[in-house]
Amino acid sequence: MAHDVTVVGSGPNGLVAAILLARSGRRVLLVEAAGTFGGGLRSAELTLPGVVHDVCATVVPMALASPAMRALRPDVEFAHPPVAAAHPLDDGPAVLLHRDLERTVAELGPDGRAWRATVGTSAHQDLIDTLLSPLGLPRAPLRAARFGLYGAPPATALARLFRTGRARAAFAGMAAHSMIDLRLPITAGYGLVLASLVHLAGWPVVRGGSGRLADALVAAFRELGGETVAGHRVRSLRELDSPTVVLDAEPVQFAADFPEPYGRRLRSFRHGPGVFKLDWALDGPVPWRDPEVARAGTVHLGGSLEEIVTSEAETFRGRHSPRPFVLLVQPYAADPTRGGHPLYAYCHVPNGSTRDMTAEIEAQIERFAPGFRDRILARHAMNTADLAAHNANYVGGDIGGGLATLGQFVKRPVWSLTPWRTPLPGVYLCSASTPPGGSVHGMGGWQAARLIAHDARRPARLRGQA
Ligand SMILES: Cc1cc2nc3c(=O)[nH]c(=O)nc-3n(C[C@H](O)[C@H](O)[C@H](O)COP(=O)(O)OP(=O)(O)OC[C@H]3O[C@@H](n4cnc5c(N)ncnc54)[C@H](O)[C@@H]3O)c2cc1C
C-alpha cells in the first residue's frame, strides 16, 4: 500500500510526528535503522540478566512538561524519586533539590530567596511551553522577558546572584547539562530551565525503563493504523516514494540530496562534545557519605561551581578533564522494578573521543561514596563511537543533536523561521537538530506535523518554500 508520509527514525520526535500525522488520517510508514524502536528511548539488560538499564535518556521531565507529550498522554507511569536531584560536596552535607519549591528554598538557606526569584519564577507551564516552541509568540510575554534577562547571560554570571558555594554549585550542575562552556551566553538559561522543571514537573524516570515510553508511543501509532519497519537504514531520500518525508534522522546524513546552498549549510552545522557512558549492576545502593543522596534520582558529581566550570571548559576545548563533571542516575531510588540496583552515569568528552573514562568517573563517585567500587557486580561502557553506532544521530557521541551555543540555538540546523521545513517540497526535519534541541519532548515532531498540515492547505506552487 502506498503511504502518504514516511517518517525516518523512531526517536521521540519521529514518534510524535508519526502519531500526529496518522491521527490526521494520513497513511504513515515509520522506518527505523535499529532493530528496535525508540531512538534515545531504549532500555536493555546491559550488564546482567534481569537488570534493566536505560541505554540513553533516563530522567525525562520534558516528557511530562512538553505540550506534545501532554497532548499525547502516553500510557506509562512516571516514577518520582523522594529527592529530585542531589549535589554532594566535599565539605558538608549535599545540596538536595526537592520537587517542592519551598522545601528547596529552605534547603538553600541564605540563597533560598535568590533561588525562588530566579528558578522559582521560571517554573511556570506557560514559560516552558514558550521555550519549547522558541520561534512562536510567547504565551506569557512578561515572564518570557524576565526569563530572557536571567537566562541570556552565562551560568557563571547568574551564579553570582547566589551568596553560598552550595547554591552556586547546585546551579552549575544544572547548567552543565548544556555541554558547553559555562562562561558562554545562554548557559544560565539551560540551568534555569532544568532547575525549574524540578519544581514544575519533577525529575522522574519511566517505571520499567525509558523503553516503555517508546513502546507506548509505538503502540499508539499502530492503533491508528501506522506501519513500522525496523532494521532498515535509509541512505538516500531517493529510495523513499511517499510524497511527504519527515526526517527524525540527523539531517547531515542527507545533505547530498538537498539543493545548494542548503546542503552546504547542513554540513556546516556543528556538533558538540560527546559523552562516555557507564552502566553498572550493583549488589546494593551506592554508599554515599551523605546518606540523604541515596534518596535522589539524579546526582551531580563535580564539587564546586569553579571545578565544574573548569572541567566543562576543558571538554569544550577538546581535552579530557581528569576530574570530569559526572551526571549519575540511580533509577532504583524511584522505580523498584528495574531488577536490583542498576546505576547509570556519563561524563562529557571531546567529540569523537574513544578514551576510556571509567577510572575518572569511578574516582568521582568514590570521592563522595567511599567503598562504591566494592558494590560493582558488572559494568558496561560506551564511548562516543559505540553511541554513534547505536544511533546515527549521535554524531561523534553528541547526544544533544548539535552544539547548543546561542548561534546554533537560533540556527538549528539552518537559520529559518520554520527550520522544520526544507527547500525540497514535501521533506521536513524533526530531530533534535531542529528547535528546541535535545531531550525527550517530541516538539520537533510536533512542529513538523503542524507545518505539514499547514502546507497541505497552501496552493501547490507555494509548497516547499521555506
Ligand atoms: C547517553 C544519553 C543520555 C541521555 N539522557 C537524557 C535524559 O536523561 N533525558 C533526556 O530528556 N534526554 C536525554 N538524552 C537525549 C535524548 O535521548 C535525545 O535528545 C532524544 O532522544 C532526541 O530525540 P530524537 O527523536 O530527535 O532522536 P533520537 O532519539 O536520537 O532517535 C533518532 C532515531 O533515528 C534513527 N535513524 C537515524 N538515522 C537513520 C536513518 N538514516 N534511517 C533510519 N533510521 C535512522 C536512529 O536509529 C534513532 O532510532 C540522552 C541521550 C543519550 C545518548
Short mmCIF file of C-alpha atoms and ligand atoms in Angstrom, two decimals:
data_model
loop_
_atom_site.label_atom_id
_atom_site.label_comp_id
_atom_site.label_asym_id
_atom_site.label_seq_id
_atom_site.Cartn_x
_atom_site.Cartn_y
_atom_site.Cartn_z
CA MET A 1 0.00 0.00 0.00
CA ALA A 2 1.34 3.45 -0.88
CA HIS A 3 1.99 5.74 2.07
CA ASP A 4 1.24 9.44 2.31
CA VAL A 5 4.13 10.00 4.69
CA THR A 6 7.37 8.20 5.58
CA VAL A 7 8.92 9.10 8.93
CA VAL A 8 12.61 8.17 9.05
CA GLY A 9 13.75 7.49 12.62
CA SER A 10 11.73 6.48 15.66
CA GLY A 11 13.09 8.70 18.43
CA PRO A 12 10.59 10.73 20.46
CA ASN A 13 10.40 13.39 17.76
CA GLY A 14 9.77 10.87 14.98
CA LEU A 15 7.18 9.04 17.06
CA VAL A 16 5.28 12.24 17.90
CA ALA A 17 5.27 13.28 14.22
CA ALA A 18 4.13 9.80 13.14
CA ILE A 19 1.24 9.74 15.64
CA LEU A 20 0.01 13.24 14.83
CA LEU A 21 0.14 12.58 11.08
CA ALA A 22 -1.63 9.24 11.46
CA ARG A 23 -4.25 10.96 13.61
CA SER A 24 -4.92 13.36 10.77
CA GLY A 25 -5.92 10.41 8.60
CA ARG A 26 -2.69 10.03 6.63
CA ARG A 27 -1.20 6.60 5.84
CA VAL A 28 2.13 6.74 7.64
CA LEU A 29 5.17 4.44 7.47
CA LEU A 30 7.81 4.65 10.21
CA VAL A 31 11.26 3.39 9.19
CA GLU A 32 13.94 2.76 11.82
CA ALA A 33 17.60 1.80 11.29
CA ALA A 34 17.96 -0.07 14.56
CA GLY A 35 16.37 -3.41 15.36
CA THR A 36 14.11 -1.79 17.98
CA PHE A 37 12.13 1.45 18.05
CA GLY A 38 12.60 4.45 20.32
CA GLY A 39 15.93 6.11 19.41
CA GLY A 40 17.11 7.69 22.67
CA LEU A 41 14.27 5.91 24.49
CA ARG A 42 15.52 2.35 24.80
CA SER A 43 16.12 0.06 27.74
CA ALA A 44 18.19 -3.12 27.80
CA GLU A 45 19.83 -5.64 30.10
CA LEU A 46 23.27 -4.15 29.51
CA THR A 47 25.06 -5.80 32.44
CA LEU A 48 23.34 -8.82 33.96
CA PRO A 49 20.19 -10.74 33.01
CA GLY A 50 17.13 -9.18 34.61
CA VAL A 51 18.79 -5.80 35.37
CA VAL A 52 17.11 -3.11 33.24
CA HIS A 53 19.26 -0.15 32.17
CA ASP A 54 18.28 2.91 30.16
CA VAL A 55 20.67 2.98 27.22
CA CYS A 56 20.30 6.75 26.56
CA ALA A 57 17.65 9.05 28.09
CA THR A 58 16.59 8.15 31.61
CA VAL A 59 15.36 11.22 33.53
CA VAL A 60 12.53 12.68 31.50
CA PRO A 61 10.97 15.84 32.98
CA MET A 62 10.29 17.17 29.48
CA ALA A 63 8.14 14.13 28.74
CA LEU A 64 5.79 15.44 31.43
CA ALA A 65 6.10 19.13 30.66
CA SER A 66 6.17 19.36 26.87
CA PRO A 67 2.96 20.35 25.05
CA ALA A 68 3.43 17.46 22.59
CA MET A 69 3.71 14.76 25.25
CA ARG A 70 0.93 16.31 27.36
CA ALA A 71 -1.37 16.15 24.34
CA LEU A 72 -0.49 12.52 23.50
CA ARG A 73 -0.67 11.28 27.11
CA PRO A 74 1.39 8.11 26.55
CA ASP A 75 0.27 5.15 28.61
CA VAL A 76 3.22 4.93 31.03
CA GLU A 77 3.84 5.59 34.69
CA PHE A 78 6.35 8.25 35.67
CA ALA A 79 8.20 7.34 38.87
CA HIS A 80 9.42 10.22 41.05
CA PRO A 81 12.32 9.73 43.48
CA PRO A 82 11.93 11.13 47.04
CA VAL A 83 14.54 13.79 46.16
CA ALA A 84 14.71 15.06 42.56
CA ALA A 85 18.44 15.77 42.47
CA ALA A 86 21.39 15.91 44.85
CA HIS A 87 24.72 17.66 44.60
CA PRO A 88 27.27 16.22 47.06
CA LEU A 89 30.07 18.47 48.29
CA ASP A 90 33.47 17.68 49.82
CA ASP A 91 32.84 19.74 52.93
CA GLY A 92 29.42 19.37 54.47
CA PRO A 93 26.09 17.87 53.51
CA ALA A 94 24.92 17.51 49.92
CA VAL A 95 22.55 20.07 48.40
CA LEU A 96 19.14 18.45 47.93
CA LEU A 97 16.76 19.79 45.29
CA HIS A 98 13.18 18.88 46.09
CA ARG A 99 10.21 18.95 43.79
CA ASP A 100 8.59 21.23 46.31
CA LEU A 101 9.99 24.72 45.68
CA GLU A 102 9.60 25.95 49.26
CA ARG A 103 11.46 22.93 50.65
CA THR A 104 14.32 23.73 48.30
CA VAL A 105 14.19 27.40 49.30
CA ALA A 106 14.56 26.28 52.93
CA GLU A 107 17.36 23.86 51.99
CA LEU A 108 19.34 26.67 50.39
CA GLY A 109 19.17 28.90 53.48
CA PRO A 110 20.61 32.34 52.70
CA ASP A 111 20.18 31.69 48.97
CA GLY A 112 16.60 30.46 49.18
CA ARG A 113 15.16 33.81 48.15
CA ALA A 114 17.51 34.15 45.18
CA TRP A 115 16.59 30.62 44.07
CA ARG A 116 12.89 31.49 44.27
CA ALA A 117 13.44 34.75 42.35
CA THR A 118 15.37 33.07 39.52
CA VAL A 119 14.49 29.37 39.30
CA GLY A 120 11.12 29.63 41.05
CA THR A 121 9.82 32.39 38.79
CA SER A 122 10.76 30.25 35.75
CA ALA A 123 8.79 27.25 36.97
CA HIS A 124 5.62 28.03 35.04
CA GLN A 125 3.98 25.90 32.38
CA ASP A 126 3.31 28.82 30.04
CA LEU A 127 7.01 29.73 30.08
CA ILE A 128 8.12 26.14 29.38
CA ASP A 129 5.55 25.99 26.53
CA THR A 130 7.04 29.18 25.10
CA LEU A 131 10.64 27.95 25.41
CA LEU A 132 9.82 24.63 23.79
CA SER A 133 8.24 26.48 20.85
CA PRO A 134 11.03 29.06 20.58
CA LEU A 135 10.01 30.59 17.25
CA GLY A 136 6.38 31.15 18.19
CA LEU A 137 4.82 34.05 20.06
CA PRO A 138 5.44 33.96 23.84
CA ARG A 139 2.44 32.74 25.83
CA ALA A 140 3.44 34.89 28.82
CA PRO A 141 5.43 37.83 27.44
CA LEU A 142 6.37 39.34 30.81
CA ARG A 143 7.57 36.05 32.23
CA ALA A 144 9.44 35.35 28.99
CA ALA A 145 11.11 38.77 29.19
CA ARG A 146 12.22 38.16 32.78
CA PHE A 147 13.49 34.72 31.77
CA GLY A 148 15.44 36.37 28.95
CA LEU A 149 17.06 38.73 31.44
CA TYR A 150 18.20 35.93 33.74
CA GLY A 151 18.76 33.27 31.10
CA ALA A 152 20.68 35.13 28.39
CA PRO A 153 23.96 35.55 30.34
CA PRO A 154 26.47 32.80 31.09
CA ALA A 155 25.70 30.49 34.02
CA THR A 156 28.74 31.89 35.82
CA ALA A 157 27.14 35.36 35.75
CA LEU A 158 23.77 34.23 37.08
CA ALA A 159 25.50 32.20 39.78
CA ARG A 160 26.85 35.48 41.22
CA LEU A 161 23.32 36.16 42.50
CA PHE A 162 23.89 33.32 44.98
CA ARG A 163 25.95 34.02 48.08
CA THR A 164 26.83 30.47 49.09
CA GLY A 165 29.03 27.95 47.33
CA ARG A 166 26.23 25.40 47.87
CA ALA A 167 23.68 27.19 45.69
CA ARG A 168 26.32 28.15 43.11
CA ALA A 169 27.46 24.52 42.79
CA ALA A 170 23.87 23.24 42.51
CA PHE A 171 23.11 25.76 39.77
CA ALA A 172 26.34 24.91 37.89
CA GLY A 173 25.33 21.23 37.93
CA MET A 174 22.04 22.11 36.25
CA ALA A 175 23.65 24.38 33.64
CA ALA A 176 26.35 21.82 32.80
CA HIS A 177 23.71 19.69 31.05
CA SER A 178 24.14 22.19 28.18
CA MET A 179 27.50 20.53 27.38
CA ILE A 180 29.09 23.88 26.58
CA ASP A 181 31.47 26.22 28.38
CA LEU A 182 29.52 27.70 31.30
CA ARG A 183 31.10 31.09 30.62
CA LEU A 184 29.18 31.33 27.32
CA PRO A 185 25.86 33.17 26.82
CA ILE A 186 22.56 31.38 27.45
CA THR A 187 24.10 28.68 29.67
CA ALA A 188 22.21 30.35 32.54
CA GLY A 189 19.03 29.70 30.55
CA TYR A 190 19.75 25.97 30.31
CA GLY A 191 20.36 25.86 34.05
CA LEU A 192 17.15 27.75 34.75
CA VAL A 193 15.01 25.52 32.53
CA LEU A 194 16.33 22.29 34.02
CA ALA A 195 16.17 23.54 37.60
CA SER A 196 12.69 24.96 37.13
CA LEU A 197 11.50 21.59 35.76
CA VAL A 198 12.48 20.06 39.12
CA HIS A 199 9.73 22.19 40.68
CA LEU A 200 7.25 22.22 37.80
CA ALA A 201 7.22 18.55 36.77
CA GLY A 202 9.76 16.74 38.94
CA TRP A 203 12.66 14.74 37.52
CA PRO A 204 11.06 11.31 37.04
CA VAL A 205 12.14 8.12 35.34
CA VAL A 206 9.73 5.88 33.45
CA ARG A 207 8.59 2.93 35.54
CA GLY A 208 10.09 -0.20 33.99
CA GLY A 209 12.56 1.76 31.85
CA SER A 210 12.53 4.54 29.24
CA GLY A 211 11.88 1.93 26.56
CA ARG A 212 8.35 1.64 27.94
CA LEU A 213 7.66 5.21 26.78
CA ALA A 214 8.80 4.32 23.25
CA ASP A 215 6.67 1.14 23.38
CA ALA A 216 3.62 3.17 24.42
CA LEU A 217 4.12 5.67 21.58
CA VAL A 218 4.67 2.90 19.02
CA ALA A 219 1.50 1.14 20.25
CA ALA A 220 -0.49 4.39 19.93
CA PHE A 221 0.85 4.83 16.39
CA ARG A 222 -0.05 1.27 15.35
CA GLU A 223 -3.54 1.64 16.82
CA LEU A 224 -4.03 4.50 14.37
CA GLY A 225 -3.12 2.18 11.50
CA GLY A 226 0.53 3.27 11.30
CA GLU A 227 3.01 0.79 9.80
CA THR A 228 6.52 0.20 11.08
CA VAL A 229 9.74 -1.20 9.62
CA ALA A 230 12.79 -1.79 11.85
CA GLY A 231 16.34 -2.65 10.86
CA HIS A 232 16.41 -0.53 7.70
CA ARG A 233 18.76 2.42 7.48
CA VAL A 234 17.65 4.93 4.86
CA ARG A 235 20.71 6.03 2.86
CA SER A 236 19.12 8.49 0.45
CA LEU A 237 15.85 10.37 0.11
CA ARG A 238 15.63 8.93 -3.42
CA GLU A 239 14.79 5.49 -2.04
CA LEU A 240 11.56 6.85 -0.45
CA ASP A 241 8.47 7.04 -2.63
CA SER A 242 5.91 8.80 -0.42
CA PRO A 243 5.05 12.43 -1.25
CA THR A 244 5.90 13.56 2.29
CA VAL A 245 9.02 12.60 4.27
CA VAL A 246 9.81 13.54 7.88
CA LEU A 247 13.42 13.08 8.96
CA ASP A 248 13.97 12.29 12.62
CA ALA A 249 17.35 11.16 11.30
CA GLU A 250 20.20 13.64 11.76
CA PRO A 251 19.82 15.75 8.58
CA VAL A 252 23.50 15.95 7.56
CA GLN A 253 23.21 12.28 6.52
CA PHE A 254 21.08 13.50 3.63
CA ALA A 255 22.97 16.71 2.78
CA ALA A 256 23.79 15.42 -0.72
CA ASP A 257 20.07 15.02 -1.50
CA PHE A 258 19.31 18.73 -0.96
CA PRO A 259 19.96 21.61 -3.38
CA GLU A 260 22.72 24.09 -2.58
CA PRO A 261 23.28 26.17 -0.56
CA TYR A 262 21.03 24.20 1.82
CA GLY A 263 23.17 21.05 1.67
CA ARG A 264 26.29 23.10 2.46
CA ARG A 265 24.51 24.74 5.40
CA LEU A 266 23.61 21.33 6.79
CA ARG A 267 27.25 20.27 6.53
CA SER A 268 28.38 23.39 8.41
CA PHE A 269 26.11 22.64 11.39
CA ARG A 270 28.43 21.92 14.33
CA HIS A 271 28.23 19.04 16.76
CA GLY A 272 29.05 19.40 20.41
CA PRO A 273 31.13 17.34 22.83
CA GLY A 274 30.34 13.66 23.16
CA VAL A 275 29.74 11.51 26.21
CA PHE A 276 31.37 8.47 27.74
CA LYS A 277 28.71 6.40 29.47
CA LEU A 278 28.90 3.68 32.12
CA ASP A 279 26.22 1.38 33.49
CA TRP A 280 26.75 -0.86 36.47
CA ALA A 281 24.84 -3.60 38.22
CA LEU A 282 25.49 -3.14 41.96
CA ASP A 283 24.87 -5.52 44.83
CA GLY A 284 23.23 -2.72 46.84
CA PRO A 285 22.74 1.06 46.82
CA VAL A 286 25.69 3.42 46.41
CA PRO A 287 27.26 4.03 49.87
CA TRP A 288 27.09 7.83 49.80
CA ARG A 289 28.98 9.64 52.57
CA ASP A 290 25.87 11.78 52.99
CA PRO A 291 23.12 9.13 53.21
CA GLU A 292 20.48 11.63 52.01
CA VAL A 293 21.96 11.34 48.49
CA ALA A 294 20.62 7.77 48.29
CA ARG A 295 17.10 9.24 48.06
CA ALA A 296 17.88 11.26 44.93
CA GLY A 297 17.14 10.13 41.38
CA THR A 298 19.86 12.27 39.82
CA VAL A 299 23.22 13.07 41.41
CA HIS A 300 25.60 15.70 40.04
CA LEU A 301 29.23 14.94 40.85
CA GLY A 302 31.71 17.70 40.28
CA GLY A 303 32.06 19.62 43.51
CA SER A 304 32.14 23.40 43.39
CA LEU A 305 30.99 25.73 40.62
CA GLU A 306 34.63 26.58 39.89
CA GLU A 307 35.54 22.92 39.45
CA ILE A 308 32.57 22.24 37.17
CA VAL A 309 33.30 25.36 35.08
CA THR A 310 36.93 24.23 34.64
CA SER A 311 36.10 20.65 33.67
CA GLU A 312 33.37 21.68 31.20
CA ALA A 313 35.65 24.34 29.65
CA GLU A 314 38.37 21.73 29.13
CA THR A 315 35.98 19.37 27.35
CA PHE A 316 34.63 22.23 25.24
CA ARG A 317 38.20 22.95 24.12
CA GLY A 318 38.74 19.34 23.07
CA ARG A 319 40.58 17.99 26.13
CA HIS A 320 39.68 15.23 28.58
CA SER A 321 39.11 16.50 32.08
CA PRO A 322 40.95 14.48 34.75
CA ARG A 323 38.10 15.31 37.17
CA PRO A 324 35.06 15.35 34.87
CA PHE A 325 31.62 16.54 35.85
CA VAL A 326 29.59 13.31 36.19
CA LEU A 327 25.82 13.01 35.73
CA LEU A 328 24.70 9.97 37.69
CA VAL A 329 21.23 8.43 37.95
CA GLN A 330 20.10 5.84 40.46
CA PRO A 331 16.76 4.74 38.96
CA TYR A 332 16.14 2.29 41.80
CA ALA A 333 15.52 5.32 44.08
CA ALA A 334 12.27 5.88 42.16
CA ASP A 335 11.50 2.59 40.47
CA PRO A 336 11.84 -0.75 42.26
CA THR A 337 11.04 -2.73 39.10
CA ARG A 338 14.48 -2.46 37.46
CA GLY A 339 15.79 -5.77 38.79
CA GLY A 340 18.09 -4.77 41.64
CA HIS A 341 20.43 -1.79 41.58
CA PRO A 342 21.27 -0.62 38.07
CA LEU A 343 23.37 2.56 38.14
CA TYR A 344 23.84 4.99 35.23
CA ALA A 345 26.44 7.73 34.70
CA TYR A 346 28.22 9.66 32.00
CA CYS A 347 30.71 12.45 31.60
CA HIS A 348 31.35 14.82 28.72
CA VAL A 349 34.32 14.15 26.44
CA PRO A 350 35.57 15.75 23.22
CA ASN A 351 33.53 14.91 20.12
CA GLY A 352 34.73 11.62 18.63
CA SER A 353 36.79 10.64 21.69
CA THR A 354 37.46 6.94 22.18
CA ARG A 355 39.26 7.34 25.52
CA ASP A 356 38.09 5.07 28.32
CA MET A 357 36.94 7.34 31.16
CA THR A 358 35.96 4.53 33.55
CA ALA A 359 38.70 5.33 36.06
CA GLU A 360 37.91 9.07 36.10
CA ILE A 361 34.14 8.54 36.52
CA GLU A 362 34.54 5.93 39.24
CA ALA A 363 37.04 8.15 41.06
CA GLN A 364 34.45 10.95 41.14
CA ILE A 365 31.87 8.55 42.63
CA GLU A 366 34.38 7.18 45.19
CA ARG A 367 35.16 10.76 46.19
CA PHE A 368 31.62 11.15 47.54
CA ALA A 369 30.85 7.47 48.19
CA PRO A 370 33.90 5.65 49.56
CA GLY A 371 33.58 1.91 49.04
CA PHE A 372 31.47 2.30 45.87
CA ARG A 373 33.76 0.05 43.78
CA ASP A 374 33.19 -2.86 46.17
CA ARG A 375 29.49 -2.83 45.22
CA ILE A 376 30.09 -3.42 41.49
CA LEU A 377 28.84 -6.75 40.14
CA ALA A 378 29.12 -5.91 36.44
CA ARG A 379 29.90 -2.92 34.24
CA HIS A 380 29.04 -1.83 30.69
CA ALA A 381 30.81 1.04 28.90
CA MET A 382 30.01 3.05 25.77
CA ASN A 383 32.40 5.56 24.21
CA THR A 384 31.38 8.06 21.54
CA ALA A 385 31.93 5.54 18.71
CA ASP A 386 29.69 2.99 20.45
CA LEU A 387 26.97 5.63 20.87
CA ALA A 388 27.18 6.69 17.22
CA ALA A 389 26.97 3.01 16.18
CA HIS A 390 23.89 2.62 18.40
CA ASN A 391 22.22 5.66 16.86
CA ALA A 392 23.49 7.55 13.79
CA ASN A 393 22.04 10.78 15.23
CA TYR A 394 24.75 10.84 17.94
CA VAL A 395 27.42 12.21 15.63
CA GLY A 396 30.78 11.87 17.40
CA GLY A 397 28.87 10.96 20.56
CA ASP A 398 26.98 14.28 20.68
CA ILE A 399 23.76 13.34 22.47
CA GLY A 400 22.08 16.75 22.02
CA GLY A 401 21.70 16.80 18.23
CA GLY A 402 24.24 19.62 17.79
CA LEU A 403 26.21 22.18 19.73
CA ALA A 404 23.86 24.20 21.93
CA THR A 405 25.53 27.59 21.70
CA LEU A 406 23.49 30.76 21.19
CA GLY A 407 24.32 30.75 17.45
CA GLN A 408 23.10 27.20 16.99
CA PHE A 409 20.07 27.76 19.17
CA VAL A 410 18.68 30.14 16.54
CA LYS A 411 20.38 28.47 13.54
CA ARG A 412 19.24 24.89 14.01
CA PRO A 413 20.24 23.38 11.63
CA VAL A 414 19.88 26.43 9.37
CA TRP A 415 18.63 29.92 10.02
CA SER A 416 14.89 29.99 9.26
CA LEU A 417 11.64 30.93 10.95
CA THR A 418 10.44 27.44 10.01
CA PRO A 419 13.59 25.29 10.24
CA TRP A 420 11.49 22.09 10.18
CA ARG A 421 10.68 22.78 6.51
CA THR A 422 13.37 22.16 3.88
CA PRO A 423 13.70 23.55 0.34
CA LEU A 424 12.70 20.14 -1.07
CA PRO A 425 8.89 20.12 -1.36
CA GLY A 426 7.43 17.53 1.00
CA VAL A 427 10.62 16.95 3.01
CA TYR A 428 10.63 18.05 6.67
CA LEU A 429 13.07 17.77 9.58
CA CYS A 430 12.11 16.99 13.17
CA SER A 431 15.15 15.62 15.04
CA ALA A 432 16.97 17.22 17.96
CA SER A 433 18.99 19.12 15.32
CA THR A 434 15.91 21.35 14.99
CA PRO A 435 14.49 23.68 17.69
CA PRO A 436 14.10 23.31 20.60
CA GLY A 437 17.03 20.83 20.53
CA GLY A 438 17.84 17.72 22.54
CA SER A 439 15.81 15.96 25.22
CA VAL A 440 12.68 13.85 25.32
CA HIS A 441 9.94 16.37 24.47
CA GLY A 442 8.86 15.45 20.94
CA MET A 443 8.45 19.11 20.00
CA GLY A 444 10.43 18.79 16.74
CA GLY A 445 7.93 16.16 15.63
CA TRP A 446 5.06 18.33 16.77
CA GLN A 447 6.33 21.29 14.73
CA ALA A 448 6.94 19.20 11.60
CA ALA A 449 3.42 17.72 11.77
CA ARG A 450 1.96 21.19 12.28
CA LEU A 451 3.82 22.54 9.22
CA ILE A 452 2.76 19.60 7.07
CA ALA A 453 -0.87 20.29 7.94
CA HIS A 454 -0.34 23.98 7.21
CA ASP A 455 1.42 23.32 3.88
CA ALA A 456 -1.29 20.93 2.76
CA ARG A 457 -3.66 23.91 2.86
CA ARG A 458 -1.31 26.10 0.74
CA PRO A 459 -1.56 26.40 -3.05
CA ALA A 460 0.71 23.80 -4.72
CA ARG A 461 3.02 26.45 -6.23
CA LEU A 462 3.99 27.73 -2.79
CA ARG A 463 4.74 24.37 -1.16
CA GLY A 464 8.33 23.71 -0.14
CA GLN A 465 9.19 27.41 0.07
CA ALA A 466 10.87 27.79 3.44
C1 LIG B 1 23.61 8.67 26.89
C2 LIG B 1 22.43 9.60 26.70
C3 LIG B 1 21.77 10.11 27.80
C4 LIG B 1 20.66 10.95 27.64
N1 LIG B 1 19.97 11.34 28.74
C5 LIG B 1 18.83 12.03 28.57
C6 LIG B 1 17.97 12.21 29.68
O1 LIG B 1 18.20 11.69 30.77
N2 LIG B 1 16.84 12.96 29.48
C7 LIG B 1 16.51 13.47 28.25
O2 LIG B 1 15.46 14.13 28.15
N3 LIG B 1 17.30 13.26 27.18
C8 LIG B 1 18.43 12.54 27.31
N4 LIG B 1 19.20 12.25 26.22
C9 LIG B 1 18.90 12.91 24.94
C10 LIG B 1 17.69 12.31 24.23
O3 LIG B 1 17.81 10.91 24.19
C11 LIG B 1 17.63 12.86 22.81
O4 LIG B 1 17.70 14.27 22.84
C12 LIG B 1 16.33 12.46 22.13
O5 LIG B 1 16.20 11.06 22.10
C13 LIG B 1 16.31 13.01 20.73
O6 LIG B 1 15.15 12.54 20.10
P1 LIG B 1 15.06 12.47 18.51
O7 LIG B 1 13.70 11.97 18.21
O8 LIG B 1 15.48 13.76 17.93
O9 LIG B 1 16.16 11.42 18.03
P2 LIG B 1 16.67 10.02 18.59
O10 LIG B 1 16.01 9.67 19.86
O11 LIG B 1 18.15 10.11 18.58
O12 LIG B 1 16.17 9.00 17.50
C14 LIG B 1 16.58 9.05 16.17
C15 LIG B 1 16.28 7.70 15.54
O13 LIG B 1 16.52 7.78 14.14
C16 LIG B 1 17.15 6.59 13.72
N5 LIG B 1 17.89 6.89 12.49
C17 LIG B 1 18.92 7.75 12.35
N6 LIG B 1 19.33 7.78 11.08
C18 LIG B 1 18.51 6.93 10.40
C19 LIG B 1 18.44 6.54 9.04
N7 LIG B 1 19.26 7.04 8.11
N8 LIG B 1 17.50 5.63 8.67
C20 LIG B 1 16.64 5.12 9.60
N9 LIG B 1 16.66 5.47 10.91
C21 LIG B 1 17.60 6.37 11.30
C22 LIG B 1 18.05 6.23 14.87
O14 LIG B 1 18.42 4.85 14.84
C23 LIG B 1 17.17 6.59 16.06
O15 LIG B 1 16.39 5.48 16.45
C24 LIG B 1 20.27 11.36 26.34
C25 LIG B 1 20.93 10.85 25.23
C26 LIG B 1 21.98 9.95 25.41
C27 LIG B 1 22.64 9.34 24.21
#
